[in-house]
PDB file of C-alpha atoms and ligand atoms in Angstrom:
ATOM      1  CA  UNK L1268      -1.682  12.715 -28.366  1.00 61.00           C
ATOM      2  CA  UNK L1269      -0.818   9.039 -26.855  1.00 83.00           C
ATOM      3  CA  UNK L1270       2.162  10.063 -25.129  1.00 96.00           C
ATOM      4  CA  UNK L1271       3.467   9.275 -21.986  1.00 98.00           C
ATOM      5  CA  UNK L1272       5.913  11.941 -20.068  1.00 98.00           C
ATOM      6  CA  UNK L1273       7.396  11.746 -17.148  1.00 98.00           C
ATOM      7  CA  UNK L1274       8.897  14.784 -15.124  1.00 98.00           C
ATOM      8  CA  UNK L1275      11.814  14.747 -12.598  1.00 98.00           C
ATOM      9  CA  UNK L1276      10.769  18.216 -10.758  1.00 98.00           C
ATOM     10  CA  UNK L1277      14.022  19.090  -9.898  1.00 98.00           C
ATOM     11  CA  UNK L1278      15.544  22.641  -8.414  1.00 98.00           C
ATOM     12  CA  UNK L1279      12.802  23.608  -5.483  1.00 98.00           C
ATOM     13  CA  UNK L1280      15.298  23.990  -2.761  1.00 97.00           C
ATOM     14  CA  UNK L1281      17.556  26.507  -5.068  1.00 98.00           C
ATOM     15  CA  UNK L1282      14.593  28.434  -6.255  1.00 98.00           C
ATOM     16  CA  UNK L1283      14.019  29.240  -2.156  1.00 98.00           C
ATOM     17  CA  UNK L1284      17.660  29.684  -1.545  1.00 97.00           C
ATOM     18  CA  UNK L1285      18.107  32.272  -4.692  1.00 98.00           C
ATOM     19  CA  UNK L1286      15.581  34.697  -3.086  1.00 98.00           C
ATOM     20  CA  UNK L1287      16.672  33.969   0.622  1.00 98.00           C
ATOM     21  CA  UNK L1288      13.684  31.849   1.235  1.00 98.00           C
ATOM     22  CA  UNK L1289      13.385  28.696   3.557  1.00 96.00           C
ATOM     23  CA  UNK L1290      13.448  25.106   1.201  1.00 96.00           C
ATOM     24  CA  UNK L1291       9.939  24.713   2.067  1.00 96.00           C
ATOM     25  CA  UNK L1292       8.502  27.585   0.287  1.00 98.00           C
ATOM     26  CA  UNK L1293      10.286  26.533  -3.320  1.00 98.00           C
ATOM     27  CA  UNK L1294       8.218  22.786  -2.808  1.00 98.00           C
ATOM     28  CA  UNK L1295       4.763  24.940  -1.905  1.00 97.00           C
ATOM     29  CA  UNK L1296       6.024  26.803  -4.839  1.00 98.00           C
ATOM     30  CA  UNK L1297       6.512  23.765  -6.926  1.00 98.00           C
ATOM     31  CA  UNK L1298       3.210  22.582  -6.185  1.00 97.00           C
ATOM     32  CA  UNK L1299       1.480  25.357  -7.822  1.00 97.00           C
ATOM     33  CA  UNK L1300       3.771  24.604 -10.598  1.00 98.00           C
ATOM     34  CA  UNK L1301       3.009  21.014 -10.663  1.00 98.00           C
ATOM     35  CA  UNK L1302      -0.614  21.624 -10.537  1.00 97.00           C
ATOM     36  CA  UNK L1303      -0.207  23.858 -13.784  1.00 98.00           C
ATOM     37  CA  UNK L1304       1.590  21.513 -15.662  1.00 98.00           C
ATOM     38  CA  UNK L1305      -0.713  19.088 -15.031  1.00 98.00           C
ATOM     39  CA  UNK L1306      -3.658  21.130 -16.416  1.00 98.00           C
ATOM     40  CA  UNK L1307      -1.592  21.951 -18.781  1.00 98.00           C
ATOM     41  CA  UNK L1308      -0.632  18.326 -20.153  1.00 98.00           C
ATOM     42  CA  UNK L1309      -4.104  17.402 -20.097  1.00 98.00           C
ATOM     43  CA  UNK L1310      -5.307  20.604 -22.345  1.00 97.00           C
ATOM     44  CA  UNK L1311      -2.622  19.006 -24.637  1.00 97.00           C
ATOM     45  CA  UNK L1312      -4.163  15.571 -24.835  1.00 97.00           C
ATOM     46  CA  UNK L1313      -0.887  13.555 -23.314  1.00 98.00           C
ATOM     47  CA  UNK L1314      -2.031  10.312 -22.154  1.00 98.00           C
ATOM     48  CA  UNK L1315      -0.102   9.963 -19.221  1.00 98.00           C
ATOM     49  CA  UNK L1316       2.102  12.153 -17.030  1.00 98.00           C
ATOM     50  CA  UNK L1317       4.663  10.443 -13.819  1.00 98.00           C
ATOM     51  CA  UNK L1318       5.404  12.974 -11.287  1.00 98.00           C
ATOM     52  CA  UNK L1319       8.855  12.230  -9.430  1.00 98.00           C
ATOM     53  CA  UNK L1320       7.488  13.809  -6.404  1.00 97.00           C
ATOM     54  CA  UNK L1321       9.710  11.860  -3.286  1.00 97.00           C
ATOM     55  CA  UNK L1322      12.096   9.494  -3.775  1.00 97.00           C
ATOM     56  CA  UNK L1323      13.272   6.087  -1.748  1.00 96.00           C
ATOM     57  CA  UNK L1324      16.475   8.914  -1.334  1.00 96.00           C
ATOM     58  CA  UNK L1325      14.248  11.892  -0.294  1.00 96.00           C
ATOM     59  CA  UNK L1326      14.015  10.269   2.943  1.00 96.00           C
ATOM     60  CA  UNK L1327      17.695  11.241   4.222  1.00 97.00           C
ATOM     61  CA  UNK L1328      16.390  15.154   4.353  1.00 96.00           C
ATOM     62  CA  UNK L1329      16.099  16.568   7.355  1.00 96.00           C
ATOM     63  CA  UNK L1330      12.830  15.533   9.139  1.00 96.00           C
ATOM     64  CA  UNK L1331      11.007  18.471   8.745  1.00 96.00           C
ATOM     65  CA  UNK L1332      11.363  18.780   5.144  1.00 96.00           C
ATOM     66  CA  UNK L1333       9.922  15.586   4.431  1.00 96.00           C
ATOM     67  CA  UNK L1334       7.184  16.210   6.737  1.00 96.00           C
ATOM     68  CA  UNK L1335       6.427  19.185   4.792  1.00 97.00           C
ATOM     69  CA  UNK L1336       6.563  17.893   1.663  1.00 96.00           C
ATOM     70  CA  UNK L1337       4.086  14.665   2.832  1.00 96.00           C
ATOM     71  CA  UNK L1338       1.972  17.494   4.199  1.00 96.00           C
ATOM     72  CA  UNK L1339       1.816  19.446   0.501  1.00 96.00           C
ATOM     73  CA  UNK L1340       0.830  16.103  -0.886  1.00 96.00           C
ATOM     74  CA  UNK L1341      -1.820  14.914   1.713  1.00 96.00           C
ATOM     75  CA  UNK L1342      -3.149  18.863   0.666  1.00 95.00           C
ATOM     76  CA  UNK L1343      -2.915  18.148  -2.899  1.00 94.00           C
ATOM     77  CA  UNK L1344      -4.648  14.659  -3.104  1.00 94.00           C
ATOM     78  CA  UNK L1345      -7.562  15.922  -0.820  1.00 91.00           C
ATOM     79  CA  UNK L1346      -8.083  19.401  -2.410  1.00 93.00           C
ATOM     80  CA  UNK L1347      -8.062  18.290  -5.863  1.00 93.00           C
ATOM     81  CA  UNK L1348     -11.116  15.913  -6.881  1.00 94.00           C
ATOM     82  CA  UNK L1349     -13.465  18.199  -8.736  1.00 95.00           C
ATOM     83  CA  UNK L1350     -10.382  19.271 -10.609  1.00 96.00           C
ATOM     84  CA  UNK L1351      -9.734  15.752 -11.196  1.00 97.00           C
ATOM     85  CA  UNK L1352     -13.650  15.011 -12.161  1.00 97.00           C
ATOM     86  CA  UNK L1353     -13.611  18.347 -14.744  1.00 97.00           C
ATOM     87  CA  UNK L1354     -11.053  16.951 -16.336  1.00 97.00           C
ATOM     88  CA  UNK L1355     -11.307  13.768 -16.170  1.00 98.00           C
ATOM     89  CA  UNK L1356      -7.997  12.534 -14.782  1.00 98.00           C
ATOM     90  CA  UNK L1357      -6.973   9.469 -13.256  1.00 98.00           C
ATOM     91  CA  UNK L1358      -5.148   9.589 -10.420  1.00 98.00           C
ATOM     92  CA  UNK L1359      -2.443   6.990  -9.883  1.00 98.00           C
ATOM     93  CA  UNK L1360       0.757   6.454  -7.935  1.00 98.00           C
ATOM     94  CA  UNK L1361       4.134   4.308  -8.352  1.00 98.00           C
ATOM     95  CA  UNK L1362       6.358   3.225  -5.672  1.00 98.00           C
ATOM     96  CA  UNK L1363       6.356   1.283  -2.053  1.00 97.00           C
ATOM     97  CA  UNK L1364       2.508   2.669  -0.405  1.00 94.00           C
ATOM     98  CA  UNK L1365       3.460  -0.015   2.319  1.00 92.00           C
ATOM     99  CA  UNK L1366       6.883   2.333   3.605  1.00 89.00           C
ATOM    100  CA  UNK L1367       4.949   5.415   3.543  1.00 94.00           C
ATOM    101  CA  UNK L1368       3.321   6.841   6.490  1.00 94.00           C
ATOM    102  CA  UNK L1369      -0.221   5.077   6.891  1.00 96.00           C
ATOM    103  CA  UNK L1370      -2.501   8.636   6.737  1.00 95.00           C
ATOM    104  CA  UNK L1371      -0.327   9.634   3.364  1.00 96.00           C
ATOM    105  CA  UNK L1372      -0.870   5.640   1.917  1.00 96.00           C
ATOM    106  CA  UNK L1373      -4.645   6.046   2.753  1.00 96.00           C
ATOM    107  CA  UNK L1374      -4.877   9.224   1.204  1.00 96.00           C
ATOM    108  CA  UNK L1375      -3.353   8.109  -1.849  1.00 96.00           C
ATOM    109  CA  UNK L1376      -5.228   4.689  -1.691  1.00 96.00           C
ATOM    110  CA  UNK L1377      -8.768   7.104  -1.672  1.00 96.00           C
ATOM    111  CA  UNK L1378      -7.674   9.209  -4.507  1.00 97.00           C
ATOM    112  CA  UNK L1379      -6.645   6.640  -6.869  1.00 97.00           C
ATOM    113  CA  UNK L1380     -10.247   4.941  -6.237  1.00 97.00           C
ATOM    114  CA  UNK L1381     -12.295   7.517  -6.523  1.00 97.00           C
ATOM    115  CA  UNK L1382     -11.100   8.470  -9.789  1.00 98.00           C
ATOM    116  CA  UNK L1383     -10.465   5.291 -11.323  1.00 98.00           C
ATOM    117  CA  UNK L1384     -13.424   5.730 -13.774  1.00 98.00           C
ATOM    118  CA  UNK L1385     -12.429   9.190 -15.324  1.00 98.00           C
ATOM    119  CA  UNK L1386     -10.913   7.849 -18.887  1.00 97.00           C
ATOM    120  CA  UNK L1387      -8.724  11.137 -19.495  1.00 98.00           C
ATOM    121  CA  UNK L1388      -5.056  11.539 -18.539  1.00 98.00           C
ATOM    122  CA  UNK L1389      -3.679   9.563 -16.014  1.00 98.00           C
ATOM    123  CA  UNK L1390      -1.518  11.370 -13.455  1.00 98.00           C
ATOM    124  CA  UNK L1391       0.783   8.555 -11.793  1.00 98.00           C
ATOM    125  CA  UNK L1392       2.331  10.175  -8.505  1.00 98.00           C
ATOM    126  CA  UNK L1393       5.999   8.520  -8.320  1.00 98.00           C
ATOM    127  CA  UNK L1394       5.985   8.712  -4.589  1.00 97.00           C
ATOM    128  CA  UNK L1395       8.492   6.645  -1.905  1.00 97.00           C
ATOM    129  CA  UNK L1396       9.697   5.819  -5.640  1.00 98.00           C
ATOM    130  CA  UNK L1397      12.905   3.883  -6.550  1.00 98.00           C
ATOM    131  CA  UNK L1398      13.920   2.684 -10.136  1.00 98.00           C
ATOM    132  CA  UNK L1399      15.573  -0.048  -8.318  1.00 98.00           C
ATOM    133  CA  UNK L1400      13.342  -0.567  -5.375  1.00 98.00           C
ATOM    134  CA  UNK L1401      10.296  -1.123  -7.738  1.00 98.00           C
ATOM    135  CA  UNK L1402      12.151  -3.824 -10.342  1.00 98.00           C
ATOM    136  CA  UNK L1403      13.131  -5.328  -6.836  1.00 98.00           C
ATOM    137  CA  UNK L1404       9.506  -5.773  -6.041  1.00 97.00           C
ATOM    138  CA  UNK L1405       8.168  -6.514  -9.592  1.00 97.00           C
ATOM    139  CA  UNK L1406      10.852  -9.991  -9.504  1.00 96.00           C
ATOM    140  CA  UNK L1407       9.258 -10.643  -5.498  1.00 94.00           C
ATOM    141  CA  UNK L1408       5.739 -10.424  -6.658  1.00 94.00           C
ATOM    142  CA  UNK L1409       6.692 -12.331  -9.613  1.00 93.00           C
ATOM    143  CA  UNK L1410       8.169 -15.154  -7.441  1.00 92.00           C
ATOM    144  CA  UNK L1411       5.847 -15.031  -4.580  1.00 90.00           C
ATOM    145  CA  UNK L1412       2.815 -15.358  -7.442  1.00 79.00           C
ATOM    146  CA  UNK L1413       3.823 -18.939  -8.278  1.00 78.00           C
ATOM    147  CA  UNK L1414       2.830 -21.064  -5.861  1.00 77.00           C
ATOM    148  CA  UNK L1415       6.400 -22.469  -4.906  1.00 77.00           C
ATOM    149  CA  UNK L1416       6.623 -23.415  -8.808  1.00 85.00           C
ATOM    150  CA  UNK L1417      10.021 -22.457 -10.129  1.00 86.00           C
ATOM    151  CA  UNK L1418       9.753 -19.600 -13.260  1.00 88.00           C
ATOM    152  CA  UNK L1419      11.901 -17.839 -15.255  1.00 92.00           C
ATOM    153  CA  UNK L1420      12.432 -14.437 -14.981  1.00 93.00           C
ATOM    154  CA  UNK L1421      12.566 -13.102 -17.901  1.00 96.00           C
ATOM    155  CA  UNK L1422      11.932  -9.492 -19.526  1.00 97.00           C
ATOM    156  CA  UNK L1423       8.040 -10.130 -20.128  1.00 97.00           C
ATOM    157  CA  UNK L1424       7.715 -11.802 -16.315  1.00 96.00           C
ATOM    158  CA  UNK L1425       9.195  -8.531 -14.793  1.00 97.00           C
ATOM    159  CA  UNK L1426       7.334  -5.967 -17.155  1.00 97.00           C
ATOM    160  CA  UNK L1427       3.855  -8.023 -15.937  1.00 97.00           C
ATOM    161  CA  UNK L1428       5.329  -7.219 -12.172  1.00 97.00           C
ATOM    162  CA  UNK L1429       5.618  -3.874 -12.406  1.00 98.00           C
ATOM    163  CA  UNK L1430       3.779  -1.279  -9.927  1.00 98.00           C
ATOM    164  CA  UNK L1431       1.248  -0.409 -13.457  1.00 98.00           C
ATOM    165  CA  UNK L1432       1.952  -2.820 -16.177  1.00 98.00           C
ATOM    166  CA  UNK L1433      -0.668  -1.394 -18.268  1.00 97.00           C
ATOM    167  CA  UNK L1434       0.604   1.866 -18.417  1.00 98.00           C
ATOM    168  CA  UNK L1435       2.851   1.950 -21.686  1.00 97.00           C
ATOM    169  CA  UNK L1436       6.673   2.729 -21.204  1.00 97.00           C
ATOM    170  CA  UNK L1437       7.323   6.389 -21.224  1.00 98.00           C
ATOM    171  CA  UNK L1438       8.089   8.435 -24.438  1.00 97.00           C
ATOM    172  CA  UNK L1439       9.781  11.613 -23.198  1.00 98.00           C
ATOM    173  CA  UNK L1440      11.640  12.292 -19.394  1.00 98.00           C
ATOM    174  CA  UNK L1441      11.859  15.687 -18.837  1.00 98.00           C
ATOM    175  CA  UNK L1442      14.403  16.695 -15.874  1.00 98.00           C
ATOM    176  CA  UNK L1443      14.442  20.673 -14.852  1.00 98.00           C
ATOM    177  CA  UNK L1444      17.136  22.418 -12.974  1.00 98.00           C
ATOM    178  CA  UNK L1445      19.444  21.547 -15.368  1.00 98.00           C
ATOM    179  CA  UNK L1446      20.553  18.175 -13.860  1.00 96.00           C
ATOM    180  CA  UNK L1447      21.779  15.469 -16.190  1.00 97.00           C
ATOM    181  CA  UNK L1448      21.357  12.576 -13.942  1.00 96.00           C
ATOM    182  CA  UNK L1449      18.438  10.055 -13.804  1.00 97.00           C
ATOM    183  CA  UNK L1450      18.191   9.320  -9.756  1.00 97.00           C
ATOM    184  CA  UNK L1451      16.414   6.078 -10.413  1.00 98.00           C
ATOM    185  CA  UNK L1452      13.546   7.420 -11.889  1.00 98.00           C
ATOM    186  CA  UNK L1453      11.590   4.651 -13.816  1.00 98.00           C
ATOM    187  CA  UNK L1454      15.046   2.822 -14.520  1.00 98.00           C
ATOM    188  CA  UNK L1455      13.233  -0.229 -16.318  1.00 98.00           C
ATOM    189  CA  UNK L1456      10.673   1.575 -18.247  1.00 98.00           C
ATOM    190  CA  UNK L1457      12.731   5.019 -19.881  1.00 98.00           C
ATOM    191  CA  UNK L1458      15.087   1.893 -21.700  1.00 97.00           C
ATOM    192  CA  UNK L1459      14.002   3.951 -24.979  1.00 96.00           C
ATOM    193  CA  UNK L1460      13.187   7.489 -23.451  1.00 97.00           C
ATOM    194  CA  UNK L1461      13.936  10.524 -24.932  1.00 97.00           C
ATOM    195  CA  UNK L1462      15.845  13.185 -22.419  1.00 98.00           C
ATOM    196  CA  UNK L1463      14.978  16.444 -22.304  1.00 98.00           C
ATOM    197  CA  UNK L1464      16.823  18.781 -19.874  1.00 98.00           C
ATOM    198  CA  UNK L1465      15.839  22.183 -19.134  1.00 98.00           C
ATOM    199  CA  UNK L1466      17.828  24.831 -17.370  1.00 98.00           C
ATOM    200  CA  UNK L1467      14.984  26.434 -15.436  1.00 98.00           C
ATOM    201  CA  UNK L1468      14.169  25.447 -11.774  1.00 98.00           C
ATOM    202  CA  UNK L1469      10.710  23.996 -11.784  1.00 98.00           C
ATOM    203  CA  UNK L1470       9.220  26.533  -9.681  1.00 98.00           C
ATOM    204  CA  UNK L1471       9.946  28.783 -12.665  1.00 98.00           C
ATOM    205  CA  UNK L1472       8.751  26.115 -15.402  1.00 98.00           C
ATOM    206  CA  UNK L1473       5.194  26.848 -17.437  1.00 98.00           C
ATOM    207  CA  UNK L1474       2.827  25.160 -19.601  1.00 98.00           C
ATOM    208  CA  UNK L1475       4.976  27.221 -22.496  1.00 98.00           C
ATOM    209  CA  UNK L1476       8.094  25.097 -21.045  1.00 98.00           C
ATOM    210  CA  UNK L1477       5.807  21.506 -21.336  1.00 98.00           C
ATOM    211  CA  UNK L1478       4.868  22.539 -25.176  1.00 98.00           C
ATOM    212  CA  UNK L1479       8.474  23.315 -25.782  1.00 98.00           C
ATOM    213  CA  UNK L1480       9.558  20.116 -24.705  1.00 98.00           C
ATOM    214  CA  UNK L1481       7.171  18.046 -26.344  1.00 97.00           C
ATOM    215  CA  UNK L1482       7.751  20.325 -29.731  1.00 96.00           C
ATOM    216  CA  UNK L1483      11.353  19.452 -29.346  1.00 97.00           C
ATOM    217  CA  UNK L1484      11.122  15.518 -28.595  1.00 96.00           C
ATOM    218  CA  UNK L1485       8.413  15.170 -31.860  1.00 94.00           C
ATOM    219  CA  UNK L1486      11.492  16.561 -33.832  1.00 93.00           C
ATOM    220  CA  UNK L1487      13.427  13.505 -32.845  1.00 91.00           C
ATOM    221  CA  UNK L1488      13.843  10.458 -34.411  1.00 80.00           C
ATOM    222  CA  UNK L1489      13.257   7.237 -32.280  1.00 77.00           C
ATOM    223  CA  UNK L1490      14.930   4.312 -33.742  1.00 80.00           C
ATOM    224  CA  UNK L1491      14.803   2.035 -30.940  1.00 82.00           C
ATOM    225  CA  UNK L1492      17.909   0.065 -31.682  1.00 84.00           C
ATOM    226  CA  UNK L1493      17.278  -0.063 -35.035  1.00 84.00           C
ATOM    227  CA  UNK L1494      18.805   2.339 -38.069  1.00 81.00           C
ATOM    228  CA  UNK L1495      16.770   4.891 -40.062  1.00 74.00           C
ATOM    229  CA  UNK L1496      16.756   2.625 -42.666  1.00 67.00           C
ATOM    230  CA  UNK L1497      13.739   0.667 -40.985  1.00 60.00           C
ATOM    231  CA  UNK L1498      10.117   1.554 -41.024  1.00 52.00           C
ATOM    232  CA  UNK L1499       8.810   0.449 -38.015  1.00 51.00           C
ATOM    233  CA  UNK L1500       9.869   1.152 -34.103  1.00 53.00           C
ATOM    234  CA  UNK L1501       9.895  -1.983 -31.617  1.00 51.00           C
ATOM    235  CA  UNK L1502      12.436  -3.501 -33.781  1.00 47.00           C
ATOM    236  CA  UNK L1503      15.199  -5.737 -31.781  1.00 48.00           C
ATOM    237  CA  UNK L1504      18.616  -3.840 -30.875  1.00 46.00           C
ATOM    238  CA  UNK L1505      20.565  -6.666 -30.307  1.00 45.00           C
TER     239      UNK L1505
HETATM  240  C1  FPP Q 127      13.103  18.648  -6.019  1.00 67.35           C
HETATM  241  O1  FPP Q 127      13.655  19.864  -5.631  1.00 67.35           O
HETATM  242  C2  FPP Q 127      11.733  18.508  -5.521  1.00 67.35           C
HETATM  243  C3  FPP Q 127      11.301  17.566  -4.615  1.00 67.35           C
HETATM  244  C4  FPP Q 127      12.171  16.532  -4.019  1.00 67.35           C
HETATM  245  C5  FPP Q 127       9.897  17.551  -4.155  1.00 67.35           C
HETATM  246  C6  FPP Q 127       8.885  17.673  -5.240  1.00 67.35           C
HETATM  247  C7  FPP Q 127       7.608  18.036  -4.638  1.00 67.35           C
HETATM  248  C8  FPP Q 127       6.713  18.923  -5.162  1.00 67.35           C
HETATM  249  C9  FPP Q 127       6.916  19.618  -6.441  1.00 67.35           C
HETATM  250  C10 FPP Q 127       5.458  19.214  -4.424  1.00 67.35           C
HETATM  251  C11 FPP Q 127       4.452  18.105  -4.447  1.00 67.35           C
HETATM  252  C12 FPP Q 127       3.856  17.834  -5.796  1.00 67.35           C
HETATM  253  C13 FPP Q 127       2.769  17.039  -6.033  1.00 67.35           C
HETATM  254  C14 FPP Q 127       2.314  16.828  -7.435  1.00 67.35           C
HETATM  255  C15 FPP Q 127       1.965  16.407  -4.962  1.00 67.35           C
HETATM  256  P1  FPP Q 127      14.916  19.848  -4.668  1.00 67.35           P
HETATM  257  O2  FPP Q 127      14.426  20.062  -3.283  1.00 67.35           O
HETATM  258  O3  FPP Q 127      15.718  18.616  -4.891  1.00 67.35           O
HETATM  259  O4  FPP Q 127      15.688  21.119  -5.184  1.00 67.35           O
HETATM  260  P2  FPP Q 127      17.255  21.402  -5.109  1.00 67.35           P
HETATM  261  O5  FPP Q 127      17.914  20.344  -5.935  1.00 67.35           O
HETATM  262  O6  FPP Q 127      17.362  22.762  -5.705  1.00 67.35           O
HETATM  263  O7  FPP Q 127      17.641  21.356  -3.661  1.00 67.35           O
END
């Protein structure tokens, strides 16, 4: 289908509270969910899908949630290669690997190259993620790349920078729990995004809610700047 959505999981920790259950079990719940809507992104022939799955934020929780959580994703990267290889996804992640702990950064180091050849969807794990954080590093590998030469940093030098600047900017951003915030989730790419926001907590989100949301966003009109009185997209809006 050539599109690129990204998903701000959102709405674990109130799924566990609503049924008197400990904040961990809505993430081991959201996992399950995750691993749906992945199959079920990839049935539907999207191109790529970014998971917001910890944040540069996530890290004021309490220590024993984000051990938890590290521990569901050290599960999921291990237990899910012949998924991966059925499929044919690529695995790939966004964000600082170098502030994560080393076992979790080796992990996702493994998983990414071992399925670097499958030429399906690519699932790109936003993980120790920042908006900010990663345009901060895209302008310091930008600089540090030049040799002590002075550049310009322009749009097209940061873009180049970026953690994947291959992987096209994304289409739709899809945020559950029905948050309207963006909590610096690919702040440089979703420029032209199109929002979706859905009241339901993720744990309680489907494949059914993914095809909703992408039936919805192809009923939009993306003018990029420009007015509906131009054919083509990409046109300037200054
Ligand atoms: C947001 O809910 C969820 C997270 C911060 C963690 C997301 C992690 C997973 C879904 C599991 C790992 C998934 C993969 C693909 C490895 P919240 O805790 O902010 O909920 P609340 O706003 O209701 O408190």
């Amino acid at each position: 289908m050539g599109l690129h959505i990204g998903i701000i999981m959102d709405g674990n920790g109130r799924w566990a509270q609503a049924r008197g259950l400990v904040r961990t079990q809505g993430h081991r719940e959201g996992l399950k969910v995750a691993k749906q809507i992945v199959k079920a992104a990839s049935d539907l022939k999207i191109d790529f899908l970014t998971l917001y799955v910890f944040s540069t934020e996530n890290w004021k929780r309490t220590a024993d949630e984000v051990g938890f959580i590290m521990g569901l994703v050290r599960q999921y990267l291990k237990s899910e290669f012949n998924f991966c290889r059925e499929n044919h996804i690529r695995v790939r992640h966004t964000g600082d690997l170098s502030r994560l702990p080393t076992d979790v950064a080796k992990d996702i180091a493994d998983v990414c190259r071992d399925t670097e050849m499958f030429t399906g969807m690519q699932v790109i794990l936003a993980l120790n993620y920042g908006g900010r954080d990663e345009i901060v590093r895209a302008v310091n590998r930008a600089l540090t790349g030049t040799a002590g030469k002075e550049i310009d940093i322009n749009e097209t030098v940061i873009a180049d920078h970026l953690d994947n600047p291959d992987i096209p900017d994304p289409d739709l951003i899809i945020r559950t729990a029905g948050e309207y915030r963006i909590s610096n989730f690919l702040l440089w790419e979703s420029a032209y995004s199109e929002y979706y926001i859905s009241e339901k907590l993720w744990p309680d989100w489907s494949g059914a809610d993914l095809a909703e949301a992408i039936e919805n966003f192809q009923k939009r009109e993306r003018r990029y700047g420009g007015a509906s009185y131009l054919s083509a997209p990409g046109v300037s809006h200054e």
